[in-house]
Coordinates of N, CA, C and O in Angstrom, one line a residue:
M1 N 8.7 -11.1 9.7 CA 8.2 -12.4 9.4 C 6.7 -12.2 8.9 O 6.0 -11.6 9.6
S2 N 6.3 -12.9 7.7 CA 4.9 -12.7 7.3 C 4.4 -14.2 7.2 O 5.1 -14.9 6.6
V3 N 3.3 -14.5 7.8 CA 2.7 -15.9 7.6 C 1.8 -15.9 6.4 O 1.4 -17.0 6.0
V4 N 1.5 -14.6 5.8 CA 0.6 -14.6 4.8 C 1.3 -14.2 3.5 O 2.1 -13.1 3.7
K5 N 1.4 -14.9 2.5 CA 2.2 -14.6 1.3 C 1.2 -13.7 0.4 O 0.1 -13.9 0.2
S6 N 1.9 -12.5 0.1 CA 1.3 -11.5 -0.6 C 1.4 -11.7 -2.0 O 2.4 -12.1 -2.6
P7 N 0.5 -11.3 -2.9 CA 0.5 -11.4 -4.4 C 1.3 -10.1 -4.9 O 1.7 -10.2 -6.1
L8 N 1.6 -9.2 -4.0 CA 2.4 -8.0 -4.4 C 3.8 -8.2 -4.3 O 4.3 -9.0 -3.6
S9 N 4.5 -7.5 -5.2 CA 6.0 -7.5 -5.2 C 6.4 -6.8 -3.9 O 5.6 -6.1 -3.2
E10 N 7.7 -7.0 -3.5 CA 8.1 -6.4 -2.3 C 8.0 -4.9 -2.3 O 7.7 -4.3 -1.2
A11 N 8.3 -4.2 -3.4 CA 8.3 -2.8 -3.5 C 6.8 -2.3 -3.3 O 6.6 -1.3 -2.6
D12 N 5.9 -3.0 -4.1 CA 4.6 -2.7 -4.0 C 4.0 -2.9 -2.6 O 3.2 -2.1 -2.1
L13 N 4.4 -3.9 -2.0 CA 4.0 -4.4 -0.6 C 4.4 -3.3 0.5 O 3.5 -3.0 1.2
K14 N 5.6 -2.8 0.1 CA 6.0 -1.7 1.1 C 5.1 -0.5 1.0 O 4.6 0.0 1.9
T15 N 4.9 -0.1 -0.3 CA 4.0 1.1 -0.5 C 2.7 1.0 0.0 O 2.1 1.8 0.7
V16 N 2.1 -0.2 -0.3 CA 0.6 -0.3 0.2 C 0.6 -0.7 1.6 O -0.3 0.0 2.3
G17 N 1.5 -1.3 2.2 CA 1.5 -1.6 3.6 C 1.7 -0.2 4.3 O 1.1 -0.1 5.5
D18 N 2.6 0.5 3.9 CA 2.7 1.8 4.6 C 1.4 2.7 4.6 O 1.0 3.3 5.5
A19 N 0.7 2.7 3.4 CA -0.5 3.3 3.2 C -1.6 2.8 4.1 O -2.3 3.6 4.7
L20 N -1.7 1.5 4.2 CA -2.7 0.9 5.1 C -2.4 1.1 6.6 O -3.3 1.4 7.5
R21 N -1.1 1.1 7.0 CA -0.7 1.3 8.4 C -1.0 2.7 8.6 O -1.6 3.0 9.8
G22 N -0.8 3.7 7.8 CA -1.0 5.0 8.1 C -2.5 5.3 8.2 O -3.0 6.0 9.0
A23 N -3.3 4.7 7.3 CA -4.7 4.8 7.3 C -5.3 4.4 8.7 O -6.2 4.9 9.3
L24 N -4.7 3.2 9.1 CA -5.2 2.5 10.4 C -4.9 3.5 11.6 O -5.8 3.9 12.3
V25 N -3.8 4.1 11.6 CA -3.4 5.0 12.7 C -4.3 6.1 12.7 O -4.9 6.5 13.7
D26 N -4.6 6.7 11.5 CA -5.4 7.9 11.4 C -6.9 7.7 11.8 O -7.5 8.5 12.5
L27 N -7.3 6.4 11.3 CA -8.7 6.2 11.7 C -8.9 5.8 13.2 O -9.9 6.3 13.8
I28 N -8.0 5.1 13.8 CA -8.1 5.0 15.2 C -8.0 6.2 16.0 O -8.8 6.4 16.9
D29 N -7.1 7.1 15.7 CA -7.0 8.4 16.3 C -8.3 9.3 16.1 O -8.8 9.8 17.0
L30 N -8.9 9.2 14.9 CA -10.1 10.0 14.7 C -11.1 9.5 15.5 O -11.9 10.2 16.1
A31 N -11.3 8.2 15.7 CA -12.3 7.7 16.6 C -12.2 8.0 18.0 O -13.1 8.4 18.7
L32 N -10.9 8.0 18.4 CA -10.6 8.4 19.9 C -10.9 9.9 20.1 O -11.4 10.3 21.1
V33 N -10.5 10.7 19.0 CA -10.6 12.1 19.2 C -12.1 12.5 19.3 O -12.7 13.3 20.1
A34 N -12.9 11.8 18.3 CA -14.4 12.1 18.2 C -15.0 11.6 19.5 O -16.0 12.3 20.0
K35 N -14.6 10.6 20.1 CA -15.2 10.0 21.3 C -14.9 11.0 22.6 O -15.7 11.3 23.3
Q36 N -13.7 11.5 22.5 CA -13.2 12.3 23.6 C -14.1 13.6 23.8 O -14.6 14.0 24.7
V37 N -14.2 14.2 22.5 CA -15.0 15.5 22.4 C -16.5 15.2 22.6 O -17.2 15.9 23.1
H38 N -16.9 14.1 22.2 CA -18.3 13.6 22.3 C -18.7 13.6 23.9 O -19.8 14.0 24.2
W39 N -17.8 13.1 24.7 CA -18.0 13.0 26.1 C -18.0 14.3 26.7 O -18.5 14.6 27.9
N40 N -17.3 15.4 26.2 CA -17.0 16.7 26.8 C -17.7 17.9 26.2 O -17.4 19.0 26.5
V41 N -18.5 17.7 25.1 CA -19.1 18.7 24.4 C -20.2 19.4 25.3 O -20.9 18.6 25.9
V42 N -20.3 20.7 25.3 CA -21.3 21.5 26.0 C -21.7 22.6 25.1 O -21.0 23.1 24.1
G43 N -22.8 23.2 25.3 CA -23.4 24.3 24.6 C -24.8 24.0 24.1 O -25.4 22.9 24.1
P44 N -25.3 25.0 23.3 CA -26.6 25.0 22.9 C -27.0 24.0 21.8 O -28.0 23.4 21.7
R45 N -25.9 23.5 21.1 CA -26.0 22.5 20.0 C -25.5 21.2 20.5 O -25.2 20.3 19.8
F46 N -25.5 21.0 21.9 CA -24.9 19.8 22.4 C -25.6 18.5 21.9 O -24.7 17.7 21.3
R47 N -26.8 18.4 21.8 CA -27.4 17.0 21.4 C -27.1 16.8 19.9 O -26.6 15.7 19.6
S48 N -27.3 17.7 19.0 CA -27.0 17.5 17.6 C -25.5 17.1 17.4 O -25.1 16.2 16.6
V49 N -24.6 17.8 18.0 CA -23.1 17.7 17.8 C -22.8 16.3 18.5 O -22.0 15.5 17.9
H50 N -23.4 16.0 19.6 CA -23.1 14.8 20.4 C -23.4 13.5 19.5 O -22.5 12.7 19.4
L51 N -24.6 13.6 18.9 CA -25.0 12.5 18.0 C -24.2 12.4 16.8 O -23.8 11.3 16.3
Q52 N -23.9 13.5 16.2 CA -23.1 13.5 14.9 C -21.7 13.0 15.3 O -21.1 12.3 14.4
L53 N -21.2 13.1 16.4 CA -19.8 12.7 16.8 C -19.9 11.1 16.8 O -18.9 10.5 16.4
D54 N -20.9 10.5 17.4 CA -21.1 9.1 17.4 C -21.0 8.5 15.9 O -20.5 7.4 15.8
E55 N -21.6 9.2 15.0 CA -21.6 8.8 13.6 C -20.2 8.7 13.0 O -19.8 7.8 12.3
V56 N -19.4 9.7 13.4 CA -17.9 9.7 13.0 C -17.2 8.5 13.7 O -16.4 7.9 13.0
V57 N -17.4 8.4 14.9 CA -16.9 7.2 15.6 C -17.2 5.9 14.9 O -16.3 5.1 14.7
A58 N -18.3 5.7 14.7 CA -18.8 4.4 14.0 C -18.2 4.3 12.6 O -17.7 3.2 12.3
T59 N -18.1 5.4 11.9 CA -17.4 5.3 10.6 C -16.0 5.0 10.7 O -15.6 4.0 10.0
A60 N -15.3 5.6 11.7 CA -13.9 5.4 11.8 C -13.6 4.1 12.2 O -12.6 3.3 11.7
R61 N -14.4 3.5 13.2 CA -14.2 2.1 13.7 C -14.4 1.1 12.7 O -13.7 0.1 12.5
Q62 N -15.5 1.2 11.9 CA -15.8 0.3 10.9 C -14.7 0.3 9.8 O -14.3 -0.8 9.5
H63 N -14.2 1.4 9.4 CA -13.2 1.5 8.2 C -11.8 1.0 8.9 O -11.1 0.4 8.1
S64 N -11.6 1.4 10.2 CA -10.3 0.8 10.6 C -10.3 -0.7 10.6 O -9.1 -1.2 10.4
D65 N -11.4 -1.4 11.0 CA -11.4 -2.8 10.9 C -11.1 -3.3 9.4 O -10.4 -4.2 9.2
T66 N -11.8 -2.7 8.5 CA -11.7 -3.0 7.1 C -10.3 -2.8 6.6 O -9.6 -3.7 5.9
V67 N -9.7 -1.8 7.0 CA -8.2 -1.4 6.6 C -7.2 -2.4 7.2 O -6.4 -2.9 6.7
A68 N -7.5 -2.7 8.6 CA -6.7 -3.7 9.3 C -6.7 -5.0 8.6 O -5.7 -5.7 8.4
E69 N -7.9 -5.4 8.2 CA -8.1 -6.8 7.6 C -7.6 -6.8 6.2 O -7.0 -7.8 5.8
R70 N -7.5 -5.8 5.5 CA -6.9 -5.6 4.2 C -5.4 -5.8 4.3 O -4.7 -6.5 3.6
S71 N -4.9 -5.0 5.4 CA -3.5 -5.3 5.6 C -3.2 -6.7 5.9 O -2.2 -7.2 5.4
S72 N -3.8 -7.3 6.8 CA -3.6 -8.7 7.2 C -3.7 -9.6 5.8 O -2.7 -10.5 5.7
A73 N -4.6 -9.3 5.1 CA -4.8 -10.1 3.8 C -3.7 -10.1 2.9 O -3.6 -11.0 2.1
I74 N -2.9 -9.0 2.9 CA -1.8 -8.9 2.0 C -0.4 -9.2 2.7 O 0.7 -9.0 2.1
G75 N -0.5 -9.6 3.9 CA 0.7 -10.1 4.7 C 1.4 -8.9 5.4 O 2.6 -9.0 5.8
V76 N 0.7 -7.9 5.7 CA 1.3 -6.8 6.5 C 0.5 -6.8 7.8 O -0.7 -6.6 7.9
S77 N 1.3 -6.9 8.9 CA 0.8 -7.0 10.2 C 0.2 -5.6 10.5 O 1.1 -4.5 10.5
P78 N -1.0 -5.4 10.9 CA -1.6 -4.1 11.3 C -0.9 -3.7 12.6 O -0.9 -4.6 13.6
D79 N -0.9 -2.4 12.9 CA -0.4 -1.9 14.2 C -1.2 -0.8 14.6 O -1.2 0.4 14.2
G80 N -2.2 -1.1 15.6 CA -3.1 -0.1 16.2 C -2.8 0.2 17.6 O -3.6 0.6 18.3
R81 N -1.6 -0.1 18.0 CA -1.2 0.1 19.4 C -1.2 1.6 19.7 O -0.9 2.4 18.9
A82 N -1.5 1.9 21.0 CA -1.6 3.3 21.5 C -0.4 4.0 21.2 O -0.6 5.2 20.7
A83 N 0.7 3.5 21.4 CA 2.0 4.2 21.2 C 2.2 4.5 19.7 O 2.7 5.6 19.3
T84 N 1.9 3.5 18.8 CA 2.0 3.8 17.4 C 1.1 4.9 17.0 O 1.4 5.8 16.1
V85 N -0.2 4.9 17.4 CA -1.2 5.9 17.0 C -0.7 7.3 17.6 O -0.7 8.2 16.8
A86 N -0.3 7.3 18.8 CA 0.1 8.5 19.3 C 1.3 9.2 18.6 O 1.4 10.4 18.4
A87 N 2.3 8.4 18.2 CA 3.4 8.8 17.5 C 3.2 9.2 16.0 O 3.9 10.0 15.5
Q88 N 2.1 8.5 15.3 CA 2.2 8.7 13.9 C 0.9 9.4 13.4 O 0.8 9.6 12.2
S89 N -0.1 9.7 14.3 CA -1.3 10.3 13.8 C -1.1 11.7 13.2 O -0.4 12.5 13.8
A90 N -1.9 12.0 12.2 CA -1.9 13.5 11.8 C -2.8 14.5 12.6 O -2.8 15.6 12.4
I91 N -3.6 13.9 13.4 CA -4.6 14.7 14.2 C -3.9 15.3 15.4 O -3.2 14.7 16.2
G92 N -4.1 16.6 15.5 CA -3.6 17.3 16.8 C -4.4 16.8 18.0 O -5.4 16.2 18.0
S93 N -3.8 17.3 19.1 CA -4.5 17.0 20.4 C -5.7 17.8 20.7 O -5.9 18.8 20.1
V94 N -6.5 17.3 21.5 CA -7.7 18.0 21.8 C -7.6 18.6 23.3 O -6.8 18.0 24.1
P95 N -8.2 19.7 23.7 CA -8.1 20.2 25.0 C -8.6 19.3 26.1 O -9.6 18.5 25.7
D96 N -8.2 19.3 27.2 CA -8.8 18.7 28.4 C -10.1 19.3 28.8 O -10.1 20.6 28.8
G97 N -11.0 18.6 29.4 CA -12.1 19.2 30.0 C -13.3 19.5 29.1 O -13.3 18.9 27.8
W98 N -14.3 20.3 29.5 CA -15.5 20.6 28.7 C -15.0 21.4 27.5 O -14.2 22.3 27.6
I99 N -15.7 21.2 26.4 CA -15.4 21.9 25.1 C -16.7 22.5 24.6 O -17.7 21.7 24.4
K100 N -16.7 23.8 24.3 CA -17.9 24.3 23.7 C -18.2 23.7 22.4 O -17.3 23.4 21.7
D101 N -19.5 23.6 22.1 CA -20.0 23.0 20.8 C -19.2 23.5 19.6 O -18.8 22.9 18.6
V102 N -19.1 24.9 19.6 CA -18.4 25.5 18.4 C -16.9 25.0 18.3 O -16.4 24.9 17.2
D103 N -16.3 24.8 19.3 CA -14.8 24.4 19.4 C -14.8 23.0 19.0 O -13.9 22.6 18.4
V104 N -15.8 22.2 19.3 CA -15.8 20.8 19.0 C -16.0 20.7 17.5 O -15.3 19.8 16.8
V105 N -16.9 21.5 16.9 CA -17.1 21.4 15.5 C -15.7 21.7 14.8 O -15.3 21.1 13.8
R106 N -15.1 22.8 15.3 CA -13.8 23.3 14.7 C -12.8 22.2 14.8 O -12.1 21.8 13.9
T107 N -12.7 21.5 15.9 CA -11.9 20.4 16.2 C -12.1 19.3 15.1 O -11.1 18.8 14.7
L108 N -13.4 18.8 14.9 CA -13.7 17.9 14.1 C -13.4 18.2 12.6 O -12.9 17.4 11.8
V109 N -13.6 19.5 12.2 CA -13.3 20.0 10.9 C -11.8 19.8 10.6 O -11.4 19.2 9.6
D110 N -11.0 20.2 11.5 CA -9.6 20.1 11.5 C -9.0 18.7 11.5 O -8.2 18.4 10.6
A111 N -9.6 17.8 12.4 CA -9.3 16.4 12.4 C -9.5 15.7 11.1 O -8.7 15.0 10.6
L112 N -10.7 15.9 10.7 CA -11.2 15.3 9.4 C -10.3 15.7 8.2 O -9.9 15.0 7.3
G113 N -10.0 17.1 8.2 CA -9.3 17.7 7.1 C -8.0 17.1 7.1 O -7.4 16.8 6.0
A114 N -7.2 17.0 8.3 CA -5.9 16.3 8.4 C -5.8 14.9 7.7 O -5.0 14.5 7.1
V115 N -6.9 14.1 8.2 CA -7.0 12.7 7.8 C -7.3 12.6 6.2 O -6.7 11.8 5.6
I116 N -8.2 13.4 5.8 CA -8.5 13.3 4.5 C -7.3 13.7 3.5 O -7.1 13.1 2.5
V117 N -6.5 14.7 3.9 CA -5.4 15.0 3.1 C -4.5 13.8 2.9 O -4.1 13.5 1.8
R118 N -4.2 13.1 4.0 CA -3.4 11.9 4.0 C -4.1 10.7 3.3 O -3.4 10.0 2.6
M119 N -5.3 10.6 3.4 CA -6.0 9.5 2.8 C -5.9 9.7 1.2 O -5.7 8.9 0.5
R120 N -5.9 11.0 0.8 CA -5.9 11.3 -0.7 C -4.4 11.0 -1.3 O -4.3 10.5 -2.2
E121 N -3.4 11.2 -0.3 CA -2.1 10.9 -0.7 C -2.0 9.4 -0.9 O -1.4 8.9 -1.7
R122 N -2.7 8.6 0.1 CA -2.6 7.2 0.0 C -3.3 6.7 -1.2 O -2.9 5.6 -1.7
I123 N -4.4 7.3 -1.6 CA -5.1 6.9 -2.7 C -4.2 7.0 -4.0 O -4.2 6.0 -4.8
D124 N -3.5 8.1 -4.0 CA -2.6 8.2 -5.1 C -1.5 7.2 -5.2 O -1.1 6.7 -6.2
A125 N -0.9 7.0 -3.9 CA 0.2 6.1 -3.9 C -0.2 4.6 -4.2 O 0.7 3.8 -4.6
T126 N -1.4 4.3 -4.0 CA -1.8 2.8 -4.2 C -2.5 2.6 -5.5 O -2.8 1.5 -5.8
E127 N -2.6 3.6 -6.3 CA -3.3 3.4 -7.6 C -2.6 2.3 -8.5 O -3.4 1.4 -8.9
K128 N -1.3 2.4 -8.7 CA -0.7 1.3 -9.5 C -0.4 0.0 -8.8 O -0.6 -1.0 -9.3
P129 N 0.2 0.2 -7.6 CA 0.6 -1.1 -6.9 C -0.6 -2.1 -6.5 O -0.5 -3.3 -6.5
D130 N -1.8 -1.4 -6.1 CA -2.9 -2.2 -5.7 C -4.3 -1.5 -5.6 O -4.6 -0.9 -4.6
P131 N -4.9 -1.7 -6.8 CA -6.1 -1.1 -7.0 C -7.2 -1.5 -6.0 O -8.2 -0.7 -5.7
V132 N -7.1 -2.7 -5.4 CA -8.0 -3.2 -4.4 C -7.8 -2.3 -3.1 O -8.9 -1.8 -2.6
T133 N -6.7 -2.1 -2.6 CA -6.5 -1.2 -1.6 C -6.9 0.2 -1.8 O -7.5 0.9 -1.0
Q134 N -6.6 0.6 -3.0 CA -6.9 2.1 -3.5 C -8.5 2.2 -3.2 O -9.0 3.2 -2.8
D135 N -9.3 1.2 -3.8 CA -10.7 1.2 -3.7 C -11.2 1.3 -2.3 O -12.1 2.1 -2.0
I136 N -10.5 0.6 -1.4 CA -10.9 0.8 0.0 C -10.6 2.0 0.7 O -11.5 2.8 1.2
L137 N -9.4 2.7 0.3 CA -9.2 3.9 0.7 C -10.1 5.1 0.1 O -10.4 6.1 0.7
I138 N -10.5 4.9 -1.2 CA -11.5 5.8 -1.8 C -12.8 5.8 -1.0 O -13.3 6.8 -0.7
G139 N -13.2 4.5 -0.6 CA -14.5 4.5 0.1 C -14.4 5.1 1.5 O -15.3 5.9 2.0
V140 N -13.2 4.9 2.1 CA -13.0 5.6 3.5 C -13.1 7.1 3.2 O -13.7 7.8 4.0
T141 N -12.3 7.7 2.4 CA -12.3 9.0 2.1 C -13.6 9.6 1.7 O -14.0 10.8 2.2
A142 N -14.4 8.9 1.0 CA -15.9 9.5 0.7 C -16.6 9.6 1.9 O -17.3 10.7 2.1
D143 N -16.5 8.6 2.8 CA -17.3 8.7 4.1 C -16.7 9.9 4.9 O -17.5 10.6 5.5
L144 N -15.4 10.0 5.0 CA -14.8 11.1 5.8 C -15.1 12.5 5.2 O -15.4 13.4 6.1
E145 N -15.2 12.5 3.9 CA -15.5 13.8 3.4 C -16.9 14.3 3.6 O -17.3 15.4 3.7
K146 N -17.8 13.3 3.6 CA -19.2 13.5 4.0 C -19.4 14.1 5.4 O -20.0 15.0 5.6
H147 N -18.6 13.4 6.2 CA -18.6 13.9 7.7 C -18.0 15.3 7.8 O -18.5 16.2 8.4
A148 N -17.0 15.6 7.1 CA -16.3 16.9 7.1 C -17.3 17.9 6.5 O -17.4 19.0 7.0
W149 N -17.9 17.5 5.4 CA -19.0 18.5 4.9 C -20.1 18.8 6.0 O -20.4 20.0 6.1
M150 N -20.6 17.8 6.6 CA -21.6 18.1 7.7 C -21.2 18.9 8.8 O -21.8 19.7 9.4
F151 N -19.8 18.7 9.2 CA -19.3 19.5 10.3 C -19.0 20.9 9.8 O -19.2 21.8 10.6
Q152 N -18.6 21.1 8.5 CA -18.4 22.4 8.2 C -19.7 23.2 8.1 O -19.7 24.4 8.3
A153 N -20.8 22.5 7.7 CA -22.1 23.1 7.6 C -22.6 23.5 8.9 O -23.3 24.5 9.2
E154 N -22.1 22.8 9.9 CA -22.5 23.2 11.3 C -21.8 24.5 11.7 O -22.2 25.1 12.5
S155 N -20.7 24.9 11.2 CA -19.8 26.0 11.6 C -20.2 27.2 10.7 O -19.6 28.2 10.8
A156 N -21.1 27.0 9.7 CA -21.4 28.2 8.8 C -22.4 29.2 9.5 O -23.0 29.1 10.3

C-alpha cells in the first residue's frame, strides 16, 4: 500500500524504488562501519584517521536521509531496519576489537569502493525512469568518491 501517489509508471517506480532502497541500505551500513572503526582505530595516524571517519559518517547520514526522503516522495516506503541493512549491504564485516590505522584505511577504501560500484549501477538504472533520483545518486557518488580518494591517499 502506498499513501503517496507517484508520478512514475509502475515499472519505473520499481526500478527507481529498488535503486533508492539499495542506496539507503548501503549508506546506513557505511555510516555504521565508519563509526565502528572510528571507535576502535589505533596507531600513529589515529587522530587524522579518526577525524576523517567522522566526515564519512556525516556524509553517509546526510545522504541516507535525502535518499529516504526521495523514496517517500515517490511513494516507496524506505527500509532502514537493521535486519534489512545486514541482509542487503554490499559492505563486508569489520573485525572485532582494536584496529590498526592502516587496516582501518584499507577497510574504508574497500567499503567505499563496494558502495560506489553499486551507486554507479543505480545511476545507470535511473537515468531514463527518473532523472531526479539519478541526480541525487550522482551527488551521493561524487561525495563518496571524494572520501575514497582521500582514504586511498592515506594508504599511498
